[in-house]
Amino acid sequence: MKKKTRKKNEIACKLSGWAMELANFLRYKEGWTPTRAANQAWLCLHALEALGKGVVMLDFNKQDGSRRIARGTVCKGIDPLFDLYEYKGKKNEISYRYNWSFTFWDLDEKAFRSFNAARLNDYFPLNIDH
């Protein structure tokens, strides 16, 4: 097996393991069916992947139940204010495993926002030249 192919397979295994971990969380903590939990986990995985590549329109429900549509990213070079932010790290890097919330930079609010994996409805990648 070529070195490049092996690396792609390792990444795919890590991502699929991550998705299954999230699916199990949704299944047992939220009481979802296995199919619904797996679909939601893959939706979150693809949304996070799109956030890492550019601007994404996120549709999710807030904690109070209201619907929120936000334009966000985690890419440098799109918003000058986000580029000034320097990540200093957190004490507990694996805190996502307990509540599965994901942070992104909201381009409209010019601040960090987060969504819970169980509340993500959909996402749409936007083609914006940066």
PDB file of C-alpha atoms in Angstrom:
ATOM      1  CA  MET A   1       0.000   0.000   0.000  1.00  0.00           C
ATOM      2  CA  LYS A   2       1.310   3.435  -0.887  1.00  0.00           C
ATOM      3  CA  LYS A   3       2.206   5.818   1.935  1.00  0.00           C
ATOM      4  CA  LYS A   4      -0.342   8.429   0.787  1.00  0.00           C
ATOM      5  CA  THR A   5      -3.150   5.858   0.637  1.00  0.00           C
ATOM      6  CA  ARG A   6      -2.237   4.523   4.075  1.00  0.00           C
ATOM      7  CA  LYS A   7      -2.432   8.025   5.549  1.00  0.00           C
ATOM      8  CA  LYS A   8      -5.868   8.610   3.977  1.00  0.00           C
ATOM      9  CA  ASN A   9      -7.097   5.313   5.431  1.00  0.00           C
ATOM     10  CA  GLU A  10      -5.798   6.251   8.903  1.00  0.00           C
ATOM     11  CA  ILE A  11      -7.622   9.590   8.758  1.00  0.00           C
ATOM     12  CA  ALA A  12     -10.814   7.911   7.552  1.00  0.00           C
ATOM     13  CA  CYS A  13     -10.628   5.415  10.423  1.00  0.00           C
ATOM     14  CA  LYS A  14     -10.181   8.208  12.968  1.00  0.00           C
ATOM     15  CA  LEU A  15     -13.102  10.166  11.520  1.00  0.00           C
ATOM     16  CA  SER A  16     -15.393   7.154  11.385  1.00  0.00           C
ATOM     17  CA  GLY A  17     -14.418   6.294  14.977  1.00  0.00           C
ATOM     18  CA  TRP A  18     -15.236   9.848  16.013  1.00  0.00           C
ATOM     19  CA  ALA A  19     -18.598   9.674  14.238  1.00  0.00           C
ATOM     20  CA  MET A  20     -19.473   6.384  15.910  1.00  0.00           C
ATOM     21  CA  GLU A  21     -18.520   7.791  19.319  1.00  0.00           C
ATOM     22  CA  LEU A  22     -20.889  10.708  18.725  1.00  0.00           C
ATOM     23  CA  ALA A  23     -23.584   8.355  17.424  1.00  0.00           C
ATOM     24  CA  ASN A  24     -23.330   6.256  20.579  1.00  0.00           C
ATOM     25  CA  PHE A  25     -23.626   9.399  22.699  1.00  0.00           C
ATOM     26  CA  LEU A  26     -26.761  10.467  20.814  1.00  0.00           C
ATOM     27  CA  ARG A  27     -28.194   6.982  20.996  1.00  0.00           C
ATOM     28  CA  TYR A  28     -27.743   6.388  24.707  1.00  0.00           C
ATOM     29  CA  LYS A  29     -27.839   9.892  26.197  1.00  0.00           C
ATOM     30  CA  GLU A  30     -30.481  11.400  23.910  1.00  0.00           C
ATOM     31  CA  GLY A  31     -32.474   8.193  23.367  1.00  0.00           C
ATOM     32  CA  TRP A  32     -32.265   8.255  19.582  1.00  0.00           C
ATOM     33  CA  THR A  33     -32.544   5.262  17.274  1.00  0.00           C
ATOM     34  CA  PRO A  34     -29.240   3.896  15.911  1.00  0.00           C
ATOM     35  CA  THR A  35     -30.007   5.080  12.359  1.00  0.00           C
ATOM     36  CA  ARG A  36     -30.981   8.596  13.402  1.00  0.00           C
ATOM     37  CA  ALA A  37     -27.940   8.874  15.680  1.00  0.00           C
ATOM     38  CA  ALA A  38     -25.540   7.721  12.944  1.00  0.00           C
ATOM     39  CA  ASN A  39     -27.056  10.113  10.388  1.00  0.00           C
ATOM     40  CA  GLN A  40     -26.771  13.034  12.815  1.00  0.00           C
ATOM     41  CA  ALA A  41     -23.162  12.143  13.650  1.00  0.00           C
ATOM     42  CA  TRP A  42     -22.180  12.131   9.980  1.00  0.00           C
ATOM     43  CA  LEU A  43     -24.070  15.408   9.428  1.00  0.00           C
ATOM     44  CA  CYS A  44     -21.994  16.993  12.225  1.00  0.00           C
ATOM     45  CA  LEU A  45     -18.783  15.532  10.847  1.00  0.00           C
ATOM     46  CA  HIS A  46     -19.418  16.941   7.371  1.00  0.00           C
ATOM     47  CA  ALA A  47     -20.483  20.326   8.775  1.00  0.00           C
ATOM     48  CA  LEU A  48     -17.277  20.568  10.815  1.00  0.00           C
ATOM     49  CA  GLU A  49     -15.235  19.572   7.798  1.00  0.00           C
ATOM     50  CA  ALA A  50     -16.933  22.327   5.754  1.00  0.00           C
ATOM     51  CA  LEU A  51     -16.300  24.858   8.563  1.00  0.00           C
ATOM     52  CA  GLY A  52     -12.618  24.022   8.318  1.00  0.00           C
ATOM     53  CA  LYS A  53     -12.587  24.754   4.585  1.00  0.00           C
ATOM     54  CA  GLY A  54     -14.512  28.024   4.419  1.00  0.00           C
ATOM     55  CA  VAL A  55     -17.765  29.783   5.224  1.00  0.00           C
ATOM     56  CA  VAL A  56     -20.780  27.674   6.126  1.00  0.00           C
ATOM     57  CA  MET A  57     -24.418  28.530   6.748  1.00  0.00           C
ATOM     58  CA  LEU A  58     -25.461  26.587   9.863  1.00  0.00           C
ATOM     59  CA  ASP A  59     -29.055  25.851  10.793  1.00  0.00           C
ATOM     60  CA  PHE A  60     -29.499  24.704  14.384  1.00  0.00           C
ATOM     61  CA  ASN A  61     -31.836  25.013  17.352  1.00  0.00           C
ATOM     62  CA  LYS A  62     -30.685  27.085  20.294  1.00  0.00           C
ATOM     63  CA  GLN A  63     -30.926  25.805  23.845  1.00  0.00           C
ATOM     64  CA  ASP A  64     -34.183  27.724  24.386  1.00  0.00           C
ATOM     65  CA  GLY A  65     -35.697  25.930  21.377  1.00  0.00           C
ATOM     66  CA  SER A  66     -35.624  28.827  18.923  1.00  0.00           C
ATOM     67  CA  ARG A  67     -34.140  28.313  15.474  1.00  0.00           C
ATOM     68  CA  ARG A  68     -30.863  30.017  14.556  1.00  0.00           C
ATOM     69  CA  ILE A  69     -29.232  30.417  11.164  1.00  0.00           C
ATOM     70  CA  ALA A  70     -25.643  31.624  11.292  1.00  0.00           C
ATOM     71  CA  ARG A  71     -22.773  32.164   8.877  1.00  0.00           C
ATOM     72  CA  GLY A  72     -19.621  30.781  10.424  1.00  0.00           C
ATOM     73  CA  THR A  73     -16.107  29.496   9.875  1.00  0.00           C
ATOM     74  CA  VAL A  74     -13.014  28.254  11.673  1.00  0.00           C
ATOM     75  CA  CYS A  75     -10.670  29.289   8.825  1.00  0.00           C
ATOM     76  CA  LYS A  76      -8.109  32.043   9.109  1.00  0.00           C
ATOM     77  CA  GLY A  77      -8.057  34.622   6.325  1.00  0.00           C
ATOM     78  CA  ILE A  78     -11.807  35.142   6.020  1.00  0.00           C
ATOM     79  CA  ASP A  79     -12.499  37.649   8.808  1.00  0.00           C
ATOM     80  CA  PRO A  80      -9.731  40.036   9.971  1.00  0.00           C
ATOM     81  CA  LEU A  81     -11.127  40.106  13.513  1.00  0.00           C
ATOM     82  CA  PHE A  82     -10.972  36.309  13.734  1.00  0.00           C
ATOM     83  CA  ASP A  83      -7.420  36.412  12.378  1.00  0.00           C
ATOM     84  CA  LEU A  84      -6.389  38.574  15.349  1.00  0.00           C
ATOM     85  CA  TYR A  85      -7.632  35.950  17.801  1.00  0.00           C
ATOM     86  CA  GLU A  86      -4.860  33.811  19.247  1.00  0.00           C
ATOM     87  CA  TYR A  87      -5.896  30.418  20.575  1.00  0.00           C
ATOM     88  CA  LYS A  88      -4.488  29.875  24.041  1.00  0.00           C
ATOM     89  CA  GLY A  89      -5.985  26.462  24.682  1.00  0.00           C
ATOM     90  CA  LYS A  90      -8.246  25.182  27.396  1.00  0.00           C
ATOM     91  CA  LYS A  91      -7.610  23.125  30.452  1.00  0.00           C
ATOM     92  CA  ASN A  92      -9.834  20.292  29.291  1.00  0.00           C
ATOM     93  CA  GLU A  93      -9.304  19.703  25.570  1.00  0.00           C
ATOM     94  CA  ILE A  94     -11.646  16.708  25.465  1.00  0.00           C
ATOM     95  CA  SER A  95     -14.659  18.485  26.970  1.00  0.00           C
ATOM     96  CA  TYR A  96     -16.531  17.942  23.684  1.00  0.00           C
ATOM     97  CA  ARG A  97     -16.943  14.311  24.664  1.00  0.00           C
ATOM     98  CA  TYR A  98     -19.241  15.243  27.533  1.00  0.00           C
ATOM     99  CA  ASN A  99     -21.684  17.570  25.821  1.00  0.00           C
ATOM    100  CA  TRP A 100     -20.624  17.449  22.139  1.00  0.00           C
ATOM    101  CA  SER A 101     -20.775  21.198  21.541  1.00  0.00           C
ATOM    102  CA  PHE A 102     -18.758  22.679  18.698  1.00  0.00           C
ATOM    103  CA  THR A 103     -17.422  26.214  18.508  1.00  0.00           C
ATOM    104  CA  PHE A 104     -17.247  28.364  15.384  1.00  0.00           C
ATOM    105  CA  TRP A 105     -16.638  32.013  14.522  1.00  0.00           C
ATOM    106  CA  ASP A 106     -19.933  33.768  13.721  1.00  0.00           C
ATOM    107  CA  LEU A 107     -19.289  36.174  10.842  1.00  0.00           C
ATOM    108  CA  ASP A 108     -22.412  38.260  11.504  1.00  0.00           C
ATOM    109  CA  GLU A 109     -22.008  38.594  15.276  1.00  0.00           C
ATOM    110  CA  LYS A 110     -18.184  38.828  15.115  1.00  0.00           C
ATOM    111  CA  ALA A 111     -17.876  36.457  18.064  1.00  0.00           C
ATOM    112  CA  PHE A 112     -17.496  32.799  18.899  1.00  0.00           C
ATOM    113  CA  ARG A 113     -20.691  30.786  19.063  1.00  0.00           C
ATOM    114  CA  SER A 114     -21.375  27.100  19.549  1.00  0.00           C
ATOM    115  CA  PHE A 115     -23.982  24.517  18.691  1.00  0.00           C
ATOM    116  CA  ASN A 116     -24.815  21.178  20.203  1.00  0.00           C
ATOM    117  CA  ALA A 117     -24.441  18.162  17.915  1.00  0.00           C
ATOM    118  CA  ALA A 118     -27.959  16.963  18.722  1.00  0.00           C
ATOM    119  CA  ARG A 119     -29.449  20.317  17.663  1.00  0.00           C
ATOM    120  CA  LEU A 120     -27.814  20.761  14.257  1.00  0.00           C
ATOM    121  CA  ASN A 121     -30.519  20.680  11.576  1.00  0.00           C
ATOM    122  CA  ASP A 122     -28.490  21.275   8.433  1.00  0.00           C
ATOM    123  CA  TYR A 123     -25.555  23.144   6.938  1.00  0.00           C
ATOM    124  CA  PHE A 124     -24.760  24.688   3.575  1.00  0.00           C
ATOM    125  CA  PRO A 125     -21.221  25.576   2.386  1.00  0.00           C
ATOM    126  CA  LEU A 126     -21.033  29.061   0.854  1.00  0.00           C
ATOM    127  CA  ASN A 127     -18.669  29.913  -1.985  1.00  0.00           C
ATOM    128  CA  ILE A 128     -16.978  33.093  -0.846  1.00  0.00           C
ATOM    129  CA  ASP A 129     -13.646  34.130  -2.292  1.00  0.00           C
ATOM    130  CA  HIS A 130     -11.153  35.025   0.405  1.00  0.00           C
TER     131      HIS A 130
END
